[in-house]
PDB file of C-alpha atoms in Angstrom:
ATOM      1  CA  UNK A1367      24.674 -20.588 -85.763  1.00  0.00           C
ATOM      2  CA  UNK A1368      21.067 -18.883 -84.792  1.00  0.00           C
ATOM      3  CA  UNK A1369      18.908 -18.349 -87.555  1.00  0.00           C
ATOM      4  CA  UNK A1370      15.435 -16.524 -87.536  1.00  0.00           C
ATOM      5  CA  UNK A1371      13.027 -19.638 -87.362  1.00  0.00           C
ATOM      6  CA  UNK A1372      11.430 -17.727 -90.504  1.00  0.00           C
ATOM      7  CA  UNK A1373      14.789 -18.763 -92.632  1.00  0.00           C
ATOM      8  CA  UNK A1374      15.247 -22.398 -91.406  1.00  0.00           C
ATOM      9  CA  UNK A1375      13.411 -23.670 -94.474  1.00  0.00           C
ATOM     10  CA  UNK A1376      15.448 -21.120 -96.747  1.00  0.00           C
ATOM     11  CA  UNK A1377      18.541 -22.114 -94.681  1.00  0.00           C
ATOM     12  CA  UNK A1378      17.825 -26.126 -95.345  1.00  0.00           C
ATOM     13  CA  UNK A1379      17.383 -26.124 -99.055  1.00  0.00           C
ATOM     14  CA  UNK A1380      19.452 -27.962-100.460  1.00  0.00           C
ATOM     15  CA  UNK A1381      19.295 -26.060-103.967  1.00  0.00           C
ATOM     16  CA  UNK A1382      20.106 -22.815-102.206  1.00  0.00           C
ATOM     17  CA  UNK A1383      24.046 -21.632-103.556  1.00  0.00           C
ATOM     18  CA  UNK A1384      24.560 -18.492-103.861  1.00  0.00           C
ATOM     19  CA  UNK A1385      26.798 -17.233-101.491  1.00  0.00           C
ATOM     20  CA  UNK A1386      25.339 -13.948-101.519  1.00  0.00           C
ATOM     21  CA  UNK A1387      21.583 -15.193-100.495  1.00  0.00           C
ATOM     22  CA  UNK A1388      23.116 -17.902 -97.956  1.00  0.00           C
ATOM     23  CA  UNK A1389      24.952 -14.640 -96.379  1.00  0.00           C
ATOM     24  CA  UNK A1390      21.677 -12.872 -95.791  1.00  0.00           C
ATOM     25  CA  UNK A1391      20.046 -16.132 -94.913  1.00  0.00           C
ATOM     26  CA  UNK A1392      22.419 -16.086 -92.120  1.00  0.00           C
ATOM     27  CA  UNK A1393      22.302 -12.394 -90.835  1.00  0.00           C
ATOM     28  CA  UNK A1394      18.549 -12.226 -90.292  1.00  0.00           C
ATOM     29  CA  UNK A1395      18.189 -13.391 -86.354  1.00  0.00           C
ATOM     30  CA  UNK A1396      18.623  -9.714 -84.660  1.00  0.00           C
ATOM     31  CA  UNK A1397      21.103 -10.254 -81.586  1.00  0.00           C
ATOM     32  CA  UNK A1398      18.566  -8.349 -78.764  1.00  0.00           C
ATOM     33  CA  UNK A1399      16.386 -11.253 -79.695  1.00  0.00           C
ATOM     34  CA  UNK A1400      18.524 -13.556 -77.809  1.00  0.00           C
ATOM     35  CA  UNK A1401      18.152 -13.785 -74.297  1.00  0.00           C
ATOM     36  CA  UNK A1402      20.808 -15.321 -72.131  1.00  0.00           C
ATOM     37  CA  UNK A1403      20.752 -16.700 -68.237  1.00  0.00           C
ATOM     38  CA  UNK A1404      22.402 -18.931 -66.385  1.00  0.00           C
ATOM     39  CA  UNK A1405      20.834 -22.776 -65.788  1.00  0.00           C
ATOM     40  CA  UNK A1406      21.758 -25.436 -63.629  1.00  0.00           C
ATOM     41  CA  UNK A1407      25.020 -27.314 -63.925  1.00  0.00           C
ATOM     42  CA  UNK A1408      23.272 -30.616 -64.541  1.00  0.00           C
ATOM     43  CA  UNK A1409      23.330 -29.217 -67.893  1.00  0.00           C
ATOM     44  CA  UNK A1410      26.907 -30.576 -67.993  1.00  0.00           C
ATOM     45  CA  UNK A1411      26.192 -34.654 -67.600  1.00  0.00           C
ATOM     46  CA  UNK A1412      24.666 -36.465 -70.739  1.00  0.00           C
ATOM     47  CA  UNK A1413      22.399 -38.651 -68.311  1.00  0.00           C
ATOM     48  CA  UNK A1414      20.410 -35.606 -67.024  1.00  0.00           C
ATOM     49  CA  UNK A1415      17.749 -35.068 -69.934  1.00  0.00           C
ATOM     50  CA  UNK A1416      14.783 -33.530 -68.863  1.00  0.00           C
ATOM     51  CA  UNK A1417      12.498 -29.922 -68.881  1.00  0.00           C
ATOM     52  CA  UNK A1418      14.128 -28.935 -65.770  1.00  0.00           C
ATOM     53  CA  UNK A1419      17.484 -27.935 -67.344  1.00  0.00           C
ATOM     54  CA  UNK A1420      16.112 -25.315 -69.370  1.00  0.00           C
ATOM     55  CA  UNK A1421      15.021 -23.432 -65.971  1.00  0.00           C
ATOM     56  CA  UNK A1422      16.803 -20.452 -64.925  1.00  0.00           C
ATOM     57  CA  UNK A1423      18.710 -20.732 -61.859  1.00  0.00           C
ATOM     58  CA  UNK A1424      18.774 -17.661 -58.932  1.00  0.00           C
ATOM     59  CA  UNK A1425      21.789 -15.692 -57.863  1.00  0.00           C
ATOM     60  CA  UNK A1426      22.541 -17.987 -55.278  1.00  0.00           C
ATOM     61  CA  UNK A1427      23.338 -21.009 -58.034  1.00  0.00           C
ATOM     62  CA  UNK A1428      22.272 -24.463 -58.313  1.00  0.00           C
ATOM     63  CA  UNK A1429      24.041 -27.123 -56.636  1.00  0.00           C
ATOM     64  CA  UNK A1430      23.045 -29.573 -59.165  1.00  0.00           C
ATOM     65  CA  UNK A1431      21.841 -31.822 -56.132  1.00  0.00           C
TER      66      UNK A1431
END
């Protein structure tokens, strides 16, 4: 789930209930907001944790060397 960073506090209370609130809670992040692209395959090992994996990768692809 993606919320709009506005609702995370809305989202994480623990007295919010209602179904009807949680459902717009939920809905608020606007899809063309999200940006997608394709990162290197090093993404894929646990022992890789570092900035670097967030990077977008070129056409060509990334070897993961």
């Amino acid at each position: 789930m993606v919320l709009d960073p506005g609702c995370r506090w809305q989202w994480l209370d623990p007295g919010l209930s209602d179904r009807e609130t949680l459902r717009n809670v939920a809905r608020r992040l606007d899809a063309e907001r999200l940006v997608a692209y394709p990162v290197s395959i090093r993404v894929n090992r646990p022992a890789n944790d570092d900035p670097a994996l967030l990077e977008p990768v070129g056409d060509t692809g990334d070897s993961g060397a």
